[in-house]
Coordinates of C-alpha atoms in Angstrom, one line a residue:
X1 CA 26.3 157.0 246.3
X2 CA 25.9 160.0 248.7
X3 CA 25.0 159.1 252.2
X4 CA 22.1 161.1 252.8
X5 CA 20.1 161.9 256.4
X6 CA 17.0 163.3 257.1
X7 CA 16.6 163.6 261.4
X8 CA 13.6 164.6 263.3
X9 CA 14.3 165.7 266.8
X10 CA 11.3 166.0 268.9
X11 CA 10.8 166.9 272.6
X12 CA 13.2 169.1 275.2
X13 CA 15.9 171.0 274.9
X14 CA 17.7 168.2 276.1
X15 CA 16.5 165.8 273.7
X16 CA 17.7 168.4 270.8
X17 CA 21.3 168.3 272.8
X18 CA 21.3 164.7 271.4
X19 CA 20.0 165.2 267.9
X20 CA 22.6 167.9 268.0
X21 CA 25.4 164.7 268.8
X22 CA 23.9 162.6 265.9
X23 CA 23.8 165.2 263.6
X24 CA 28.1 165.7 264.4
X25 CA 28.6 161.5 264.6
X26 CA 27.0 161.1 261.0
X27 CA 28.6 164.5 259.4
X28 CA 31.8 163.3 261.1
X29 CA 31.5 159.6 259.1
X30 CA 30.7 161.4 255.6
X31 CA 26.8 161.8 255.4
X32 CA 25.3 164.7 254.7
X33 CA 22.0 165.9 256.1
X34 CA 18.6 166.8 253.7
X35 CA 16.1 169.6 254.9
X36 CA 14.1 167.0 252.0
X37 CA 13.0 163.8 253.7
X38 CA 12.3 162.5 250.6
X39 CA 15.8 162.8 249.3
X40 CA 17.0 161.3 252.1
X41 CA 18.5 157.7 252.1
X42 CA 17.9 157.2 256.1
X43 CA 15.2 158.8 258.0
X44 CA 16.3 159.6 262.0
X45 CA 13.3 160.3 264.4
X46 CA 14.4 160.9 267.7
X47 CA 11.6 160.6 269.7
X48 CA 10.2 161.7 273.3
X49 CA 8.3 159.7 275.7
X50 CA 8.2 161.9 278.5
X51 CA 4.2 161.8 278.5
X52 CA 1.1 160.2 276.8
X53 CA 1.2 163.5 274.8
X54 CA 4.9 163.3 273.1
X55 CA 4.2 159.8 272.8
X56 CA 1.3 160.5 270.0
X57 CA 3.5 163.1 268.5
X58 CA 6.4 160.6 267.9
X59 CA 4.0 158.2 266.5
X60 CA 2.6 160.2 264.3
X61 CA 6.1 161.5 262.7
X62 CA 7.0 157.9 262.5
X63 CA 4.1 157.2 260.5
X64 CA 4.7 159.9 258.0
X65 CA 7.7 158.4 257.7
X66 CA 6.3 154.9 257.0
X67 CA 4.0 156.4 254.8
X68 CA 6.9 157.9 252.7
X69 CA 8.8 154.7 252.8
X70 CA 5.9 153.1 251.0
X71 CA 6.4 154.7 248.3
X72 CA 10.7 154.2 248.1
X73 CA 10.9 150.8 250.1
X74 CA 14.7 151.4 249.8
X75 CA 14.4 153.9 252.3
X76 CA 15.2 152.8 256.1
X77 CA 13.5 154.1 258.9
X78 CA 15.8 154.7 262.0
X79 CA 13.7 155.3 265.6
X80 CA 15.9 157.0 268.5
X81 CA 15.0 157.8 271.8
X82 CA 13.0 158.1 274.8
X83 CA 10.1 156.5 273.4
X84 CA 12.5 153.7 272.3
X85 CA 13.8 153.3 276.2
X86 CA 10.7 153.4 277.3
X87 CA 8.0 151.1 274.9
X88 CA 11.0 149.0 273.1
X89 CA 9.4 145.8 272.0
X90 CA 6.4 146.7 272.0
X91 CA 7.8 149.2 269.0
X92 CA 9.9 146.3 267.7
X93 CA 6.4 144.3 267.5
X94 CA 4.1 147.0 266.1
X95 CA 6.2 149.0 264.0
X96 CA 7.3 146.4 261.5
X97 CA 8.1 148.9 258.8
X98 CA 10.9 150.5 260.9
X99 CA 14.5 149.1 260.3
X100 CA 16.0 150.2 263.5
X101 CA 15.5 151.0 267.2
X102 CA 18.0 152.5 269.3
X103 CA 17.8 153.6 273.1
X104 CA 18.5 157.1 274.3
X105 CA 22.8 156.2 275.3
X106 CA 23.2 155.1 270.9
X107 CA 23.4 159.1 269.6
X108 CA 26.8 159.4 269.6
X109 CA 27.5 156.0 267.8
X110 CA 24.9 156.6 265.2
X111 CA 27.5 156.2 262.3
X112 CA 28.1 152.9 263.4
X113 CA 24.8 151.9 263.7
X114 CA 24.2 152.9 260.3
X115 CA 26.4 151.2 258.9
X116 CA 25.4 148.2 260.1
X117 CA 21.8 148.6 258.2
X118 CA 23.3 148.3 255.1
X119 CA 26.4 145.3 255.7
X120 CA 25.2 142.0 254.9
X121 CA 25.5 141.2 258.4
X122 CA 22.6 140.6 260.7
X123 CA 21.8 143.4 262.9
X124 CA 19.0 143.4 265.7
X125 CA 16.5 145.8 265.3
X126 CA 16.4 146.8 268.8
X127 CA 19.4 148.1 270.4
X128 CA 20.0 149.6 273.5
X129 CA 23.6 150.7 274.5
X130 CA 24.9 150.9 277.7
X131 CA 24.6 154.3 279.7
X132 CA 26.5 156.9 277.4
X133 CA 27.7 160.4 279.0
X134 CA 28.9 163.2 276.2
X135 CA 32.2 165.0 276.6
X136 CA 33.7 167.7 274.7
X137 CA 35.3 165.4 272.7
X138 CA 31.6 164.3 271.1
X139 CA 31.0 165.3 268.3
X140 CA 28.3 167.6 268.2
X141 CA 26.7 169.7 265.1
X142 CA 24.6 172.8 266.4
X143 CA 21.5 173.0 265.4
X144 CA 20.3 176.7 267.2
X145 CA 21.1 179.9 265.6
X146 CA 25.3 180.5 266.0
X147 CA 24.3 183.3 268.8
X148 CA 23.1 180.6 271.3
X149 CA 23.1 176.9 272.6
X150 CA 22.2 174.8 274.9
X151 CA 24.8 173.1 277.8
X152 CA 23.7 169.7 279.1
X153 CA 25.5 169.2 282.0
X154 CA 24.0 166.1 283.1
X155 CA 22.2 163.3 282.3
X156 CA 19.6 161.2 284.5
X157 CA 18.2 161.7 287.4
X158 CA 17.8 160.5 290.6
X159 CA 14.7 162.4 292.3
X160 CA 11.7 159.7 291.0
X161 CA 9.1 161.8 291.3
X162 CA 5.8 159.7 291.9
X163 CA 4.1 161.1 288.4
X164 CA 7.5 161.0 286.3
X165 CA 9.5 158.1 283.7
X166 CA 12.4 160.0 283.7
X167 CA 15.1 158.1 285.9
X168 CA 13.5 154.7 284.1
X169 CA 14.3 156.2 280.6
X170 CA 17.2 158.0 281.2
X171 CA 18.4 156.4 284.7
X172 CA 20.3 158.0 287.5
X173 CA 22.2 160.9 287.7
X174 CA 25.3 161.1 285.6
X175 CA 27.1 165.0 285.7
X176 CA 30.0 165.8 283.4
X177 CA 33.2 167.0 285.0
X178 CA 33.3 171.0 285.2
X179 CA 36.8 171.1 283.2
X180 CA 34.9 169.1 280.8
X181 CA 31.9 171.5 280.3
X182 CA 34.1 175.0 280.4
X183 CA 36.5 172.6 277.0
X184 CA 32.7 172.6 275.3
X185 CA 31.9 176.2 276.5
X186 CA 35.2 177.4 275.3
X187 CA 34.7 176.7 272.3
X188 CA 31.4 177.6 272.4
X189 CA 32.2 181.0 273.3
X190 CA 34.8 180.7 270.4
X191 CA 32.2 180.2 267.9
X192 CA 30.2 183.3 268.3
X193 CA 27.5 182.6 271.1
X194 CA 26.3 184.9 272.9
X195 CA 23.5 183.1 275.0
X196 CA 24.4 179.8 276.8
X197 CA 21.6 177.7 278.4
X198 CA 22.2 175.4 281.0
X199 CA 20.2 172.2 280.9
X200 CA 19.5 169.3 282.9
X201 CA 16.3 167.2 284.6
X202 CA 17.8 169.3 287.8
X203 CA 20.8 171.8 287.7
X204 CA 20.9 172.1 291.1
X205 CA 21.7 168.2 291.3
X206 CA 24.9 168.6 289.2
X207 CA 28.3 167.5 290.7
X208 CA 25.8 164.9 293.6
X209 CA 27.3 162.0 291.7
X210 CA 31.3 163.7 291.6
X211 CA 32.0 163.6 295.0
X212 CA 34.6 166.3 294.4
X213 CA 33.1 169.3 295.7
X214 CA 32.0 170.3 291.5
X215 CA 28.9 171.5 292.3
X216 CA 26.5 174.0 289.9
X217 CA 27.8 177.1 291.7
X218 CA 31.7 176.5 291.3
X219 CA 30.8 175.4 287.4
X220 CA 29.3 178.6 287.1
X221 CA 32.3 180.4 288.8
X222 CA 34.6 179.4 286.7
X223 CA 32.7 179.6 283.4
X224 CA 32.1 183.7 283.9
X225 CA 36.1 183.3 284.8
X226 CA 36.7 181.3 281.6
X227 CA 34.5 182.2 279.0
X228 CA 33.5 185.9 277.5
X229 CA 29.8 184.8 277.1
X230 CA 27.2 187.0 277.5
X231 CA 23.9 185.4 278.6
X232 CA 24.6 182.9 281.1
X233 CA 20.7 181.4 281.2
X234 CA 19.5 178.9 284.1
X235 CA 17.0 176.2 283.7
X236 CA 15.5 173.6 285.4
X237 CA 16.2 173.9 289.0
X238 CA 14.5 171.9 291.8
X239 CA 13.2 174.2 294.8
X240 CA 14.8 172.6 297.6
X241 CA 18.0 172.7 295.8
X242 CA 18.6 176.5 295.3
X243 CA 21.0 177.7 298.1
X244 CA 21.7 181.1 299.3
X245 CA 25.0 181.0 297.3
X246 CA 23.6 180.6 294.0
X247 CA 21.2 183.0 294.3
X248 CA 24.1 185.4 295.5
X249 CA 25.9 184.5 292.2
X250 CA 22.7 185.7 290.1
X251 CA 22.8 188.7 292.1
X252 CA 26.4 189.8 292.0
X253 CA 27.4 188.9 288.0
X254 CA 25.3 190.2 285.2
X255 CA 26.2 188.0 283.3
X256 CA 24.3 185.0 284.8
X257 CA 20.8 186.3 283.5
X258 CA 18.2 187.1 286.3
X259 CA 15.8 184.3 285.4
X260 CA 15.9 181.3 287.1
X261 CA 13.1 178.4 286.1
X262 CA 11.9 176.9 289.1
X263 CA 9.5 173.8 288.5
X264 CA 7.0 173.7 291.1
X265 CA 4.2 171.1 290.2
X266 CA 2.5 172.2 293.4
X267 CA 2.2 174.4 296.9
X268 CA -0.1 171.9 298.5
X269 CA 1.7 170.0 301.1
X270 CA -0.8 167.0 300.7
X271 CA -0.2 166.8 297.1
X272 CA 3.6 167.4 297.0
X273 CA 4.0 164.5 299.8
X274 CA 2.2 162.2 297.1
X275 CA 4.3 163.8 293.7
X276 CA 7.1 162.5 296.1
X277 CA 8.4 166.3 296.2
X278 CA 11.0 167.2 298.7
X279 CA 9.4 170.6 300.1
X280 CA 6.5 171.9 301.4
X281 CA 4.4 175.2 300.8
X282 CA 6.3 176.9 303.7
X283 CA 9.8 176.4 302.3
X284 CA 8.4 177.7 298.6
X285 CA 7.3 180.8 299.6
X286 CA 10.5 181.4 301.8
X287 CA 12.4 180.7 298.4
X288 CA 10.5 183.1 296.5
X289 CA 10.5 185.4 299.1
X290 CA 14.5 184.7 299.4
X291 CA 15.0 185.6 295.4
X292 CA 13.4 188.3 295.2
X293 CA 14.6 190.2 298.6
X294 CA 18.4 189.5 296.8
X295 CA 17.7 190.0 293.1
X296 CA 14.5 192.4 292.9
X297 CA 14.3 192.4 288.9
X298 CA 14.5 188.5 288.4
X299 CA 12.2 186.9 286.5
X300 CA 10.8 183.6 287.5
X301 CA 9.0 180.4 285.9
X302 CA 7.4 177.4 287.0
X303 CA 4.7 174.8 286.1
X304 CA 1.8 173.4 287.8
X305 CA 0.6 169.8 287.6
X306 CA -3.4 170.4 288.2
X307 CA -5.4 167.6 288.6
X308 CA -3.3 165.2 290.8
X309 CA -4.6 161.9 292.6
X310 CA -6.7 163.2 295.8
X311 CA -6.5 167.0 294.6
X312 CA -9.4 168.5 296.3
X313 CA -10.7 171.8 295.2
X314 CA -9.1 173.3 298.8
X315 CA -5.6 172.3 297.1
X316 CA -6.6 174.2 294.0
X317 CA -7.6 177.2 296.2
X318 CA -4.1 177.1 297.7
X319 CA -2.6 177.3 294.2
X320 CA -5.1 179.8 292.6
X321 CA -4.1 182.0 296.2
X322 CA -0.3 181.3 295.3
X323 CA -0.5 182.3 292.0
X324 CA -2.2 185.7 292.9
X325 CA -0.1 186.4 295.8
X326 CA 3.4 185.3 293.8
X327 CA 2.9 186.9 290.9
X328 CA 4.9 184.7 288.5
X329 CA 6.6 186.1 285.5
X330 CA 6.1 182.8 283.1
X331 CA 3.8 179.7 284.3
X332 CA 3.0 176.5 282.8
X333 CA 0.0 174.5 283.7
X334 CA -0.8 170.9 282.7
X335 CA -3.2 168.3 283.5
X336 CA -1.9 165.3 285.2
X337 CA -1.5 162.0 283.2
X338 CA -1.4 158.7 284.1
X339 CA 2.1 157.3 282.8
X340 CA 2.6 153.8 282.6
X341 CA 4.9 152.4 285.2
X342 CA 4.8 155.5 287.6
X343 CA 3.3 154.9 290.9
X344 CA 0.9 157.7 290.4
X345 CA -0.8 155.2 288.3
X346 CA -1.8 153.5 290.8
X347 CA -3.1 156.0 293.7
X348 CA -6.7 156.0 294.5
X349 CA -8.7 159.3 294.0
X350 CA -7.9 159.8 290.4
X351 CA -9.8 162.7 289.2
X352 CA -12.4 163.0 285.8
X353 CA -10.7 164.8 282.9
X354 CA -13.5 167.1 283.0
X355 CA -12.2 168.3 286.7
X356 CA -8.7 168.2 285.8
X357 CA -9.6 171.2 282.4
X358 CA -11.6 172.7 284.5
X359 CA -8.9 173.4 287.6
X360 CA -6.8 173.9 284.6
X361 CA -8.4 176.4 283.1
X362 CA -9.3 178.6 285.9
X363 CA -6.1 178.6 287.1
X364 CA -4.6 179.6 283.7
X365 CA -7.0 182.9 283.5
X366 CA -5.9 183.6 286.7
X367 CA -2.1 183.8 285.2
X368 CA -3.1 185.6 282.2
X369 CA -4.4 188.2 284.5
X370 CA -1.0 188.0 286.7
X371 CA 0.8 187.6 282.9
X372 CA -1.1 191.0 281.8
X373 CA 0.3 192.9 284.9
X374 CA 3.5 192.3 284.7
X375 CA 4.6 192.9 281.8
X376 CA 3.0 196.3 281.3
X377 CA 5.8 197.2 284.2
X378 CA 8.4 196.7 281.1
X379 CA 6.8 199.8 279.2
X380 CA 9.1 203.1 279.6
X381 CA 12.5 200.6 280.2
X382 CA 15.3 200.3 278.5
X383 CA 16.2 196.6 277.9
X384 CA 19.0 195.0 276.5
X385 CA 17.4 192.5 274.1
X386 CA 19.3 189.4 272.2
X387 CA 18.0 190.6 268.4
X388 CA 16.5 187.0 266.6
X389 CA 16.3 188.2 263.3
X390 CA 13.4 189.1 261.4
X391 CA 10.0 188.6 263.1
X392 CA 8.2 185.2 262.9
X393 CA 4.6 187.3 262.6
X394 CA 6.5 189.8 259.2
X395 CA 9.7 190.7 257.8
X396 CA 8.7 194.4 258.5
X397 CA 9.4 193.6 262.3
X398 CA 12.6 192.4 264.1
X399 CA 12.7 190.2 266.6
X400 CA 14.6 189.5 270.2
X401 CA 14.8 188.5 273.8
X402 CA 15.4 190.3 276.7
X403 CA 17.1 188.7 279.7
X404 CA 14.0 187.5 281.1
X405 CA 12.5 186.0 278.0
X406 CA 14.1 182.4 277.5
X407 CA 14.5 181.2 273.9
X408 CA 11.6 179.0 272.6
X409 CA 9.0 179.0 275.7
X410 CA 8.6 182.6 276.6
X411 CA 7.5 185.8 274.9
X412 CA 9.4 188.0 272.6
X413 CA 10.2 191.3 272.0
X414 CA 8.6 192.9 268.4
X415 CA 10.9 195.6 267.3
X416 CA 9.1 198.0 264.5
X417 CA 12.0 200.5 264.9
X418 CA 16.1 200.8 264.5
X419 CA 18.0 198.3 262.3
X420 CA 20.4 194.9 264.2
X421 CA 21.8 191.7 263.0
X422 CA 20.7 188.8 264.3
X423 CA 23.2 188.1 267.5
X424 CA 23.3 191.6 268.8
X425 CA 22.7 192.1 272.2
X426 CA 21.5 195.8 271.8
X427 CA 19.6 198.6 274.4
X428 CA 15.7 198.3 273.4
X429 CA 13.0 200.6 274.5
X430 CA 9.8 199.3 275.5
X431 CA 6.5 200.9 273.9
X432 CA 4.3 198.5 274.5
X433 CA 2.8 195.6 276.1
X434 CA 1.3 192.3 274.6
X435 CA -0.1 189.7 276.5
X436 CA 3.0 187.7 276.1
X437 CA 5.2 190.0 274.0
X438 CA 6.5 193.5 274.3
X439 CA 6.6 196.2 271.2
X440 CA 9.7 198.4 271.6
X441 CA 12.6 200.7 269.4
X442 CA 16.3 200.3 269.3
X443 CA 17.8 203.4 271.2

């Protein structure tokens, strides 16, 4: 009988990274993966547990699953992931109807794991491998459209932010070697994309574990020396770790696209002091100030955590000032969670949820506003824009990026003239201005 797979990958960039690996383990042992859950023999969900949020979203897949498996009780039920790392018996003991849960460091040795669901030898139901760091040797099936993928460079993370799981689920910092990562980008290149995003929990802390002077800017160095890749994309770098030489990198090569997403949280020196942040209001507006002196046309993005322990509506003012003043390309805004096991948990002053949507909300009118200005400063340019395919809203539209429009969490670009294939990086002229989205023709 066919081995068959159906795998749910849920959460970051990141997290899809390591779907990507199990999907190239089990295609690499002989199964075969079903768009079909229900043809499916085994049913992969690999999970996020970043927030209270994803949490409820893995849970609910899982029980769909369950509920399908009901029905064909031959089916097994295989949980992966950061929710896994982070609940683990407590799964194990609610979740009865699941055959197996593996921590985030089992993707690559899914195959294995597998197999050992169907021997007739006893297999625990909770497993959680020792720290696991891909190479270029990993097998690795991508998932994105052939033009563009994603480079995790690192895994872990060692900053421990007072309001984040992260270096509990994934644990501390663990960067790949640089000839490493340009082997994977080679062939990346090789394949046909044209759009490489580099992702980690922090860029900017690659090569802090290496000791070998392999730090993000030299990795970036050699990959415009190595590789003929286009779009060079940037994401997830902590403030205090962007240095005068990286931003001279973005400046001098085109290649490295001029977009750089900077997660804030906050400007308010109280409240970073307490997220356990290592900057202060000063030294943000200096960066921003820094950026934009050296690379006038970049585009920035950040997110806000509103609603903090001991935010008081002076904080908010400094943000709601910030965000006028700053002018942001892309922000995100959230309202703070409690997690369980961060020390935010704890901290007195823990604001209503009623106060947190409200800051939330006034702050995130205040962006549309910024959101609205900005991009009606694209109208009358001409933009090179990475062409999608057809558009999402109707096949009588194309679709694309420009530079400083990442894939999946920013805007696009609606094309309603000129003809492309989907992977062409081709000159677009802007018409028109959405909210979010820009209208233009291929010239």
């Amino acid at each position: 009988m066919t081995q068959t797979f159906h795998l749910i990958s849920l959460g970051c960039a990141k997290n899809l990274v390591d779907s990507e690996v199990i999907y190239g383990s089990l295609e690499a042992a002989g199964w075969t993966q079903v768009e079909d859950a229900s043809a499916a023999n085994v049913l992969i969900v690999n999970t996020c547990g970043f927030i209270q949020p994803a949490v409820e979203e893995s849970i609910e897949e899982i029980l769909q699953l369950v509920e399908l498996k009901a029905n064909e009780p031959e089916k097994k039920i295989v949980v992966v992931g950061c929710l896994v790392q982070r609940y683990q018996d407590k799964l194990v003991e609610s979740l009865s109807e699941v055959d197996l849960f593996v921590g985030t460091e089992g993707v690559a040795n899914m195959a294995d794991l597998l197999a050992g669901l169907s021997s007739d030898e006893s297999q625990a139901r909770l497993i959680l491998p020792q720290p696991f760091l891909m190479d270029h040797r990993t097998p690795r099936r991508i998932s994105t459209p052939s033009y563009r993928a994603w480079l995790k460079i690192t895994e872990g993370c060692d900053n421990h932010c007072s309001f984040c799981m992260i270096p509990k689920i994934r644990g501390r910092l663990r960067s790949r070697t640089i000839d490493d990562l340009i082997s994977e980008a080679r062939r990346l290149d090789s394949s046909g994309v044209k759009e490489l995003s580099l992702v980690a929990q922090d860029l900017t802390a690659y090569g802090n574990d290496l000791n070998n002077d392999q730090f993000l800017t030299e990795l970036l160095a050699q990959l415009l020396g190595e590789t003929d890749i286009e779009w060079i994309r940037l994401l997830y770098l902590y403030p205090s770790g962007i240095d005068q030489k990286l931003i001279d990198l973005v400046f001098r090569y085109s290649r490295i696209v001029p977009y750089l997403d900077i997660p804030l949280q906050h400007v308010s020196n109280h409240i970073l002091a307490r997220m356990n942040r290592r900057y202060n209001h000063h030294q943000v507006v200096t960066l921003f100030d820094t950026i934009r002196q050296r690379v006038p046309d970049i585009a920035l993005r950040t997110t806000f955590l509103v609603g903090f322990p001991g935010e008081t509506p002076e904080d908010v003012e400094q943000l709601a000032t910030f965000i006028e003043s700053q002018k942001i390309d892309h922000v995100g805004i959230f309202t703070y969670a409690n997690e369980e096991g961060c020390p935010a948990e704890n901290y007195s002053d823990q604001l209503s949820e009623s106060v947190k949507a409200e800051r939330a909300n006034y702050l995130a009118g205040l962006q549309s506003d910024v959101s609205r200005q900005k991009i009606r400063n694209y109208i009358g340019t001409i933009e090179p824009v990475l062409i999608e395919g057809v558009s999402r809203e109707t096949d009588l539209l194309l679709e694309g990026r420009t530079r400083f429009q990442a894939p999946e969490i920013d805007g696009c670009v609606l094309i309603n003239e000129g003809t492309a294939d989907p992977g062409d990086i081709l000159d677009v002229e802007i018409t028109e201005a959405q909210i979010y989205d820009l209208v233009g023709r291929i010239v």
